Short mmCIF file of C-alpha atoms and ligand atoms in Angstrom, two decimals:
data_model
loop_
_atom_site.label_atom_id
_atom_site.label_comp_id
_atom_site.label_asym_id
_atom_site.label_seq_id
_atom_site.Cartn_x
_atom_site.Cartn_y
_atom_site.Cartn_z
CA MET A 30 -22.30 -15.28 3.72
CA THR A 31 -21.22 -13.98 0.17
CA ALA A 32 -21.17 -17.01 -1.96
CA ILE A 33 -18.19 -18.19 -3.95
CA SER A 34 -17.98 -17.81 -7.71
CA GLU A 35 -17.47 -21.09 -9.35
CA HIS A 36 -16.06 -19.45 -12.47
CA THR A 37 -13.26 -21.86 -13.06
CA GLN A 38 -10.81 -22.83 -15.60
CA ASN A 39 -8.91 -25.95 -15.67
CA GLY A 40 -10.86 -27.17 -12.57
CA GLN A 41 -9.60 -25.05 -9.59
CA PRO A 42 -9.27 -21.32 -9.53
CA LEU A 43 -5.66 -20.06 -8.91
CA LEU A 44 -7.03 -18.09 -5.74
CA ARG A 45 -10.26 -18.68 -3.87
CA VAL A 46 -11.06 -16.13 -1.17
CA ASN A 47 -13.85 -17.06 1.31
CA GLY A 48 -15.59 -15.15 3.82
CA LEU A 49 -12.82 -12.48 4.04
CA LYS A 50 -13.19 -9.94 6.92
CA LYS A 51 -10.94 -7.26 8.05
CA TYR A 52 -11.97 -5.13 11.00
CA PHE A 53 -9.80 -2.42 12.47
CA PRO A 54 -10.01 -1.75 16.08
CA VAL A 55 -10.89 1.78 17.38
CA ARG A 56 -9.27 2.36 20.59
CA SER A 57 -10.17 4.93 23.17
CA GLY A 58 -9.71 6.02 26.83
CA VAL A 59 -6.58 5.92 28.83
CA PHE A 60 -5.96 2.27 28.60
CA SER A 61 -6.57 2.37 24.83
CA ARG A 62 -9.35 -0.32 25.05
CA THR A 63 -10.92 -1.23 21.83
CA SER A 64 -14.50 0.62 21.91
CA ALA A 65 -15.53 -0.21 18.34
CA TRP A 66 -14.49 -1.90 14.94
CA VAL A 67 -14.21 -0.34 11.64
CA LYS A 68 -15.58 -3.12 9.29
CA ALA A 69 -13.37 -2.25 6.16
CA VAL A 70 -14.06 -5.69 4.51
CA ASP A 71 -17.02 -7.66 5.73
CA ASP A 72 -17.63 -11.20 4.33
CA VAL A 73 -16.12 -10.93 0.72
CA SER A 74 -15.71 -14.16 -1.40
CA LEU A 75 -14.13 -14.26 -4.90
CA THR A 76 -12.23 -16.42 -7.11
CA ILE A 77 -9.36 -15.65 -9.64
CA GLN A 78 -8.40 -17.98 -12.35
CA HIS A 79 -4.96 -18.54 -14.00
CA SER A 80 -4.16 -15.89 -16.36
CA GLU A 81 -7.31 -13.96 -15.54
CA THR A 82 -7.74 -10.27 -14.66
CA LEU A 83 -10.48 -9.62 -12.05
CA GLY A 84 -11.31 -5.90 -11.61
CA LEU A 85 -12.16 -4.71 -8.18
CA VAL A 86 -13.91 -1.41 -8.38
CA GLY A 87 -15.78 0.91 -6.10
CA GLU A 88 -15.44 4.43 -4.52
CA SER A 89 -12.35 5.21 -2.21
CA GLY A 90 -12.77 3.97 1.10
CA CYS A 91 -15.02 1.04 0.03
CA GLY A 92 -12.43 -1.58 1.16
CA LYS A 93 -10.89 -2.69 -2.05
CA THR A 94 -7.40 -1.87 -1.21
CA THR A 95 -7.81 -3.69 2.09
CA VAL A 96 -8.98 -6.83 0.19
CA GLY A 97 -5.87 -6.84 -2.11
CA ARG A 98 -3.40 -6.29 0.89
CA THR A 99 -5.12 -8.72 3.21
CA ILE A 100 -5.03 -11.57 0.57
CA LEU A 101 -1.27 -11.13 0.32
CA ARG A 102 -1.14 -10.76 4.28
CA LEU A 103 0.37 -7.55 4.15
CA MET A 104 -2.40 -6.94 6.56
CA GLU A 105 -3.53 -9.86 8.86
CA PRO A 106 -7.15 -10.90 8.11
CA THR A 107 -9.90 -10.99 10.87
CA ALA A 108 -11.56 -13.91 9.42
CA GLY A 109 -11.94 -16.03 6.31
CA GLU A 110 -9.58 -17.86 4.03
CA ALA A 111 -7.52 -17.20 0.99
CA ILE A 112 -6.64 -20.59 -0.88
CA PHE A 113 -3.77 -20.02 -3.31
CA GLU A 114 -2.86 -23.09 -5.26
CA GLY A 115 -4.35 -25.33 -2.39
CA ASN A 116 -2.75 -23.61 0.41
CA ASN A 117 -4.72 -21.31 2.87
CA ILE A 118 -2.40 -18.25 2.86
CA PHE A 119 -4.02 -17.09 6.27
CA HIS A 120 -2.47 -20.19 8.09
CA LEU A 121 0.90 -20.24 6.80
CA GLY A 122 3.87 -19.81 9.10
CA ALA A 123 6.65 -17.20 8.33
CA LYS A 124 8.76 -19.59 6.21
CA GLU A 125 5.87 -20.89 4.01
CA LEU A 126 4.54 -17.41 3.68
CA ARG A 127 7.78 -16.21 2.34
CA ALA A 128 7.85 -19.04 -0.17
CA ALA A 129 4.19 -18.39 -1.25
CA ARG A 130 5.12 -14.73 -1.74
CA ARG A 131 7.22 -15.80 -4.60
CA HIS A 132 4.11 -16.32 -6.52
CA MET A 133 2.01 -13.36 -5.16
CA GLN A 134 3.29 -9.89 -5.69
CA ILE A 135 1.77 -6.41 -5.56
CA ILE A 136 2.34 -3.12 -7.80
CA PHE A 137 1.48 -0.10 -5.58
CA GLN A 138 -0.42 3.02 -6.69
CA ASP A 139 2.30 5.55 -5.85
CA PRO A 140 5.42 4.96 -7.75
CA TYR A 141 6.96 7.84 -5.87
CA SER A 142 6.78 6.51 -2.36
CA SER A 143 6.87 2.72 -2.97
CA LEU A 144 10.56 2.72 -4.16
CA ASN A 145 13.23 3.17 -1.58
CA PRO A 146 14.92 6.40 -2.50
CA ARG A 147 18.26 5.36 -1.11
CA MET A 148 18.43 2.26 -3.29
CA THR A 149 19.51 2.03 -7.01
CA VAL A 150 17.09 0.71 -9.40
CA GLY A 151 19.19 -2.37 -9.76
CA SER A 152 19.05 -3.15 -6.05
CA ILE A 153 15.42 -2.43 -5.92
CA VAL A 154 14.66 -4.86 -8.68
CA GLY A 155 17.18 -7.37 -7.61
CA GLU A 156 16.20 -7.37 -3.89
CA PRO A 157 13.52 -10.18 -4.21
CA LEU A 158 15.98 -12.33 -6.16
CA LYS A 159 18.59 -12.02 -3.52
CA ILE A 160 16.12 -12.41 -0.54
CA HIS A 161 14.85 -15.71 -2.09
CA ARG A 162 18.54 -16.64 -3.02
CA LEU A 163 17.60 -17.15 -6.57
CA ALA A 164 20.53 -15.04 -8.22
CA LYS A 165 23.79 -13.47 -7.24
CA GLY A 166 26.80 -11.78 -8.63
CA SER A 167 26.86 -11.44 -12.38
CA ASP A 168 23.75 -13.73 -12.94
CA LEU A 169 21.74 -11.24 -10.63
CA GLN A 170 22.90 -8.39 -12.60
CA ASP A 171 22.01 -10.11 -15.67
CA GLN A 172 18.62 -11.05 -14.54
CA VAL A 173 17.95 -7.40 -13.35
CA GLU A 174 18.97 -5.92 -16.85
CA GLN A 175 16.78 -8.39 -18.60
CA LEU A 176 13.78 -7.24 -16.33
CA LEU A 177 14.53 -3.76 -17.04
CA ILE A 178 14.64 -4.27 -20.70
CA ARG A 179 11.38 -6.30 -20.55
CA VAL A 180 9.41 -3.41 -18.89
CA GLY A 181 10.79 -0.79 -21.26
CA LEU A 182 13.88 0.52 -19.38
CA ARG A 183 17.43 0.48 -20.37
CA PRO A 184 20.14 -1.82 -18.86
CA GLU A 185 22.13 1.26 -17.81
CA HIS A 186 19.46 2.34 -15.64
CA HIS A 187 20.24 -0.20 -12.96
CA SER A 188 22.81 2.05 -11.36
CA ARG A 189 20.39 5.05 -11.21
CA TYR A 190 18.08 6.23 -8.35
CA PRO A 191 14.28 6.56 -8.31
CA HIS A 192 14.33 10.25 -8.26
CA GLU A 193 16.13 10.39 -11.60
CA PHE A 194 12.97 8.88 -13.33
CA SER A 195 9.59 10.01 -14.32
CA GLY A 196 6.56 8.77 -12.76
CA GLY A 197 5.79 6.28 -15.60
CA GLN A 198 9.46 4.89 -15.47
CA ARG A 199 9.09 4.58 -11.63
CA GLN A 200 6.06 2.46 -12.20
CA ARG A 201 8.04 0.49 -14.62
CA VAL A 202 10.61 -0.27 -11.99
CA GLY A 203 7.78 -1.27 -9.64
CA ILE A 204 6.57 -3.73 -12.28
CA ALA A 205 10.00 -5.17 -12.86
CA ARG A 206 10.42 -5.71 -9.10
CA ALA A 207 7.06 -7.34 -8.99
CA LEU A 208 7.95 -9.58 -11.94
CA ALA A 209 11.40 -10.56 -10.64
CA LEU A 210 10.20 -13.82 -8.92
CA ARG A 211 8.17 -14.76 -12.02
CA PRO A 212 4.88 -14.55 -9.97
CA LYS A 213 1.60 -16.26 -10.94
CA PHE A 214 -0.46 -13.62 -9.33
CA ILE A 215 -0.17 -9.83 -9.02
CA VAL A 216 -2.29 -7.33 -7.04
CA CYS A 217 -2.35 -4.21 -9.02
CA ASP A 218 -3.54 -1.54 -6.42
CA GLU A 219 -4.51 1.52 -8.24
CA ALA A 220 -1.37 0.87 -10.35
CA VAL A 221 -2.03 3.46 -13.02
CA SER A 222 -4.23 6.15 -11.00
CA ALA A 223 -1.28 8.38 -10.14
CA LEU A 224 -0.12 8.63 -13.98
CA ASP A 225 -0.90 10.92 -16.68
CA VAL A 226 -3.48 9.59 -19.12
CA SER A 227 -0.90 8.96 -22.01
CA ILE A 228 1.39 7.24 -19.54
CA GLN A 229 -1.55 5.32 -18.17
CA ALA A 230 -2.10 3.63 -21.52
CA GLN A 231 1.50 2.68 -21.93
CA ILE A 232 1.55 0.92 -18.47
CA ILE A 233 -1.88 -0.72 -19.01
CA ASN A 234 -0.56 -2.11 -22.33
CA LEU A 235 2.69 -3.26 -20.75
CA LEU A 236 0.56 -5.07 -18.00
CA LYS A 237 -1.48 -6.86 -20.65
CA ASP A 238 1.62 -7.91 -22.58
CA LEU A 239 3.27 -9.29 -19.53
CA GLN A 240 0.04 -11.02 -18.62
CA GLU A 241 0.16 -12.81 -21.96
CA GLU A 242 3.81 -13.54 -21.83
CA PHE A 243 3.91 -14.86 -18.23
CA GLN A 244 0.41 -16.15 -17.90
CA LEU A 245 -0.15 -13.73 -14.99
CA ALA A 246 -3.34 -13.36 -13.04
CA TYR A 247 -4.21 -9.77 -11.85
CA LEU A 248 -6.46 -8.34 -9.17
CA PHE A 249 -6.80 -5.02 -10.64
CA ILE A 250 -8.02 -2.49 -7.95
CA THR A 251 -9.13 0.81 -9.31
CA HIS A 252 -11.93 3.37 -9.22
CA ASP A 253 -11.64 3.83 -12.97
CA LEU A 254 -14.09 1.78 -14.93
CA ASN A 255 -12.66 2.45 -18.22
CA VAL A 256 -9.53 0.83 -17.25
CA VAL A 257 -10.98 -2.42 -16.04
CA GLU A 258 -13.35 -2.49 -19.07
CA TYR A 259 -10.18 -2.62 -21.27
CA LEU A 260 -8.17 -4.96 -18.94
CA ALA A 261 -10.47 -7.20 -16.97
CA GLN A 262 -12.35 -10.45 -17.96
CA ARG A 263 -14.68 -9.95 -14.86
CA ILE A 264 -15.51 -7.13 -12.49
CA ALA A 265 -16.44 -7.13 -8.90
CA VAL A 266 -18.02 -3.95 -7.57
CA MET A 267 -17.61 -3.23 -3.83
CA TYR A 268 -19.65 -0.91 -1.67
CA LEU A 269 -18.82 -0.15 2.02
CA GLY A 270 -16.89 -3.38 2.71
CA LYS A 271 -19.19 -5.80 0.82
CA LEU A 272 -19.65 -7.16 -2.71
CA ALA A 273 -22.61 -5.46 -4.48
CA GLU A 274 -22.31 -7.32 -7.95
CA VAL A 275 -19.74 -9.66 -9.87
CA ALA A 276 -20.11 -10.26 -13.54
CA PRO A 277 -18.25 -10.54 -16.89
CA THR A 278 -17.05 -7.27 -18.11
CA GLU A 279 -19.30 -7.13 -21.07
CA THR A 280 -22.20 -8.26 -19.03
CA LEU A 281 -21.61 -5.73 -16.36
CA PHE A 282 -21.36 -2.97 -18.86
CA GLU A 283 -24.33 -3.88 -20.88
CA ASP A 284 -26.71 -5.44 -18.07
CA ALA A 285 -25.72 -4.13 -14.60
CA GLN A 286 -28.32 -5.33 -12.17
CA HIS A 287 -27.53 -3.56 -8.80
CA PRO A 288 -28.54 0.08 -8.43
CA TYR A 289 -25.02 1.05 -7.33
CA THR A 290 -23.37 -0.50 -10.31
CA GLN A 291 -25.91 1.33 -12.45
CA ALA A 292 -25.12 4.62 -10.78
CA LEU A 293 -21.34 4.05 -11.04
CA LEU A 294 -21.60 3.28 -14.78
CA SER A 295 -23.98 6.29 -15.42
CA ALA A 296 -21.43 8.65 -14.02
CA ASN A 297 -18.56 6.89 -16.10
CA PRO A 298 -17.52 9.22 -19.04
CA ILE A 299 -17.51 7.36 -22.28
CA PRO A 300 -15.79 8.46 -25.51
CA ASP A 301 -19.09 9.02 -27.47
CA PRO A 302 -21.02 11.46 -25.43
CA SER A 303 -24.30 10.73 -27.65
CA LYS A 304 -24.27 7.28 -26.09
CA GLN A 305 -24.03 8.55 -22.58
CA GLY A 306 -27.35 7.67 -20.69
CA ASP A 307 -28.84 9.96 -17.90
CA ARG A 308 -26.70 10.20 -14.98
CA ILE A 309 -27.99 8.72 -11.71
CA VAL A 310 -26.92 11.05 -8.99
CA LEU A 311 -26.48 9.44 -5.62
CA GLU A 312 -27.63 11.44 -2.70
CA GLY A 313 -25.31 11.81 0.51
CA ASP A 314 -22.00 10.48 1.25
CA VAL A 315 -20.73 6.93 1.81
CA PRO A 316 -21.64 6.07 5.32
CA SER A 317 -18.93 5.42 7.77
CA PRO A 318 -17.80 1.70 7.92
CA LEU A 319 -17.48 2.25 11.76
CA ASN A 320 -21.33 2.26 11.80
CA PRO A 321 -22.59 1.00 8.43
CA PRO A 322 -26.43 0.97 7.82
CA VAL A 323 -28.53 -2.20 8.79
CA GLY A 324 -30.03 -4.08 5.99
CA CYS A 325 -28.47 -3.28 2.62
CA ARG A 326 -25.55 -1.13 3.21
CA PHE A 327 -26.45 1.02 0.06
CA HIS A 328 -30.09 1.63 1.28
CA THR A 329 -29.33 5.22 2.47
CA ARG A 330 -28.41 6.19 -0.99
CA CYS A 331 -30.34 3.79 -3.26
CA PRO A 332 -32.79 5.31 -5.67
CA GLN A 333 -34.87 2.18 -5.43
CA VAL A 334 -34.74 1.51 -1.69
CA MET A 335 -37.73 -0.59 -0.38
CA ASP A 336 -38.61 -1.19 3.30
CA ILE A 337 -37.11 -4.65 3.46
CA CYS A 338 -33.56 -3.17 2.36
CA LYS A 339 -33.62 -1.16 5.60
CA THR A 340 -33.88 -4.21 7.88
CA ASN A 341 -32.76 -7.29 5.86
CA GLU A 342 -29.33 -7.82 4.39
CA PRO A 343 -29.84 -8.70 0.54
CA PRO A 344 -29.11 -12.32 -0.29
CA LEU A 345 -26.96 -13.45 -3.17
CA ILE A 346 -29.00 -13.66 -6.42
CA HIS A 347 -27.70 -15.44 -9.54
CA ILE A 348 -28.79 -13.76 -12.77
CA GLY A 349 -28.86 -15.55 -16.06
CA PRO A 350 -28.68 -19.29 -17.07
CA ILE A 351 -24.83 -19.87 -15.93
CA GLN A 352 -24.57 -20.45 -12.22
CA ASN A 353 -22.30 -18.08 -10.28
CA GLU A 354 -21.39 -16.05 -13.41
CA HIS A 355 -23.45 -12.96 -12.66
CA GLN A 356 -23.97 -12.40 -9.02
CA VAL A 357 -25.90 -9.62 -7.41
CA TRP A 358 -26.65 -8.80 -3.74
CA CYS A 359 -30.00 -6.88 -3.94
CA HIS A 360 -33.52 -7.38 -2.86
CA LEU A 361 -35.02 -6.13 -6.12
CA HIS A 362 -33.99 -9.59 -7.61
CA SER A 363 -35.01 -11.83 -4.84
FE1 SF4 B 5 -31.32 -0.65 -3.24
FE2 SF4 B 5 -32.42 -2.45 -1.62
FE3 SF4 B 5 -31.14 -3.20 -3.69
FE4 SF4 B 5 -30.02 -2.42 -1.72
S1 SF4 B 5 -31.21 -4.16 -1.67
S2 SF4 B 5 -29.44 -1.93 -3.72
S3 SF4 B 5 -31.32 -0.67 -1.03
S4 SF4 B 5 -32.95 -1.98 -3.94
#
């Protein structure tokens, strides 16, 4: 099993995910029987501290979005636990889950489809406050207007509809909605990927400011390494449903130990091209999670593959003097 990071602050982490699995059934035949399972997330463990940003990176289809949504129980997990402030989110009944959701929110990738086009911006941002019975009447309107101002919109925007806004403005509405209940933890699921580069920078800076102001913790899911280098204190790299490497951001960029992380970094454009190293080109496509390779899941594409990699799953190896700070799953280090 993937081990738990003990990178803690003030004792306990805000969130501890342990052995998370999410399998999707593949049904076939006239009776729609389950004939196989897509192992989208397969035994992932991680921790997130109060006010910390953990970047979760990997190619599309590696399971990172499923991790984020399952932690919030927008999808039901197959196995594992998610301990948030002492409570296992996966064991909560409907009422307790609703209460826990006050503190756990999500910002989606696509600001175009994540906002109800028939609702005004004021109703969208105020809806969580109404559902949790935290405000009504003029107090609700005040709180919504304050939220709009805080994310860089104007109070009068509350009566407008999403289609009247640009992509960046809509993402600001999504952020205001996520912020309404004063959460402690937000999953940012490719939250800036659909935006133009200049707008991306504005939204990233907004998220950073809000983190400081409200002591937010983020799980920042993205395929863009430059974004997490700027935002995250630690980065977890995923490949085909499993973690490959977890390390503090600077360590990962300067001393990546997993061949997959090294390949991702080599393909990552950097501002000074003279410092760009040789690109490691990975052969072939990511295998299907329906039938993942035996042994190390990366062995079919790894430039440093050995015989043991084709049969034995790599164990967790701790790199460096601080236990659990830099974790890598690779036979090269065992
Ligand atoms: Fe490559 Fe083997 Fe390490 Fe997997 S375990 S990343 S195949 S060297």
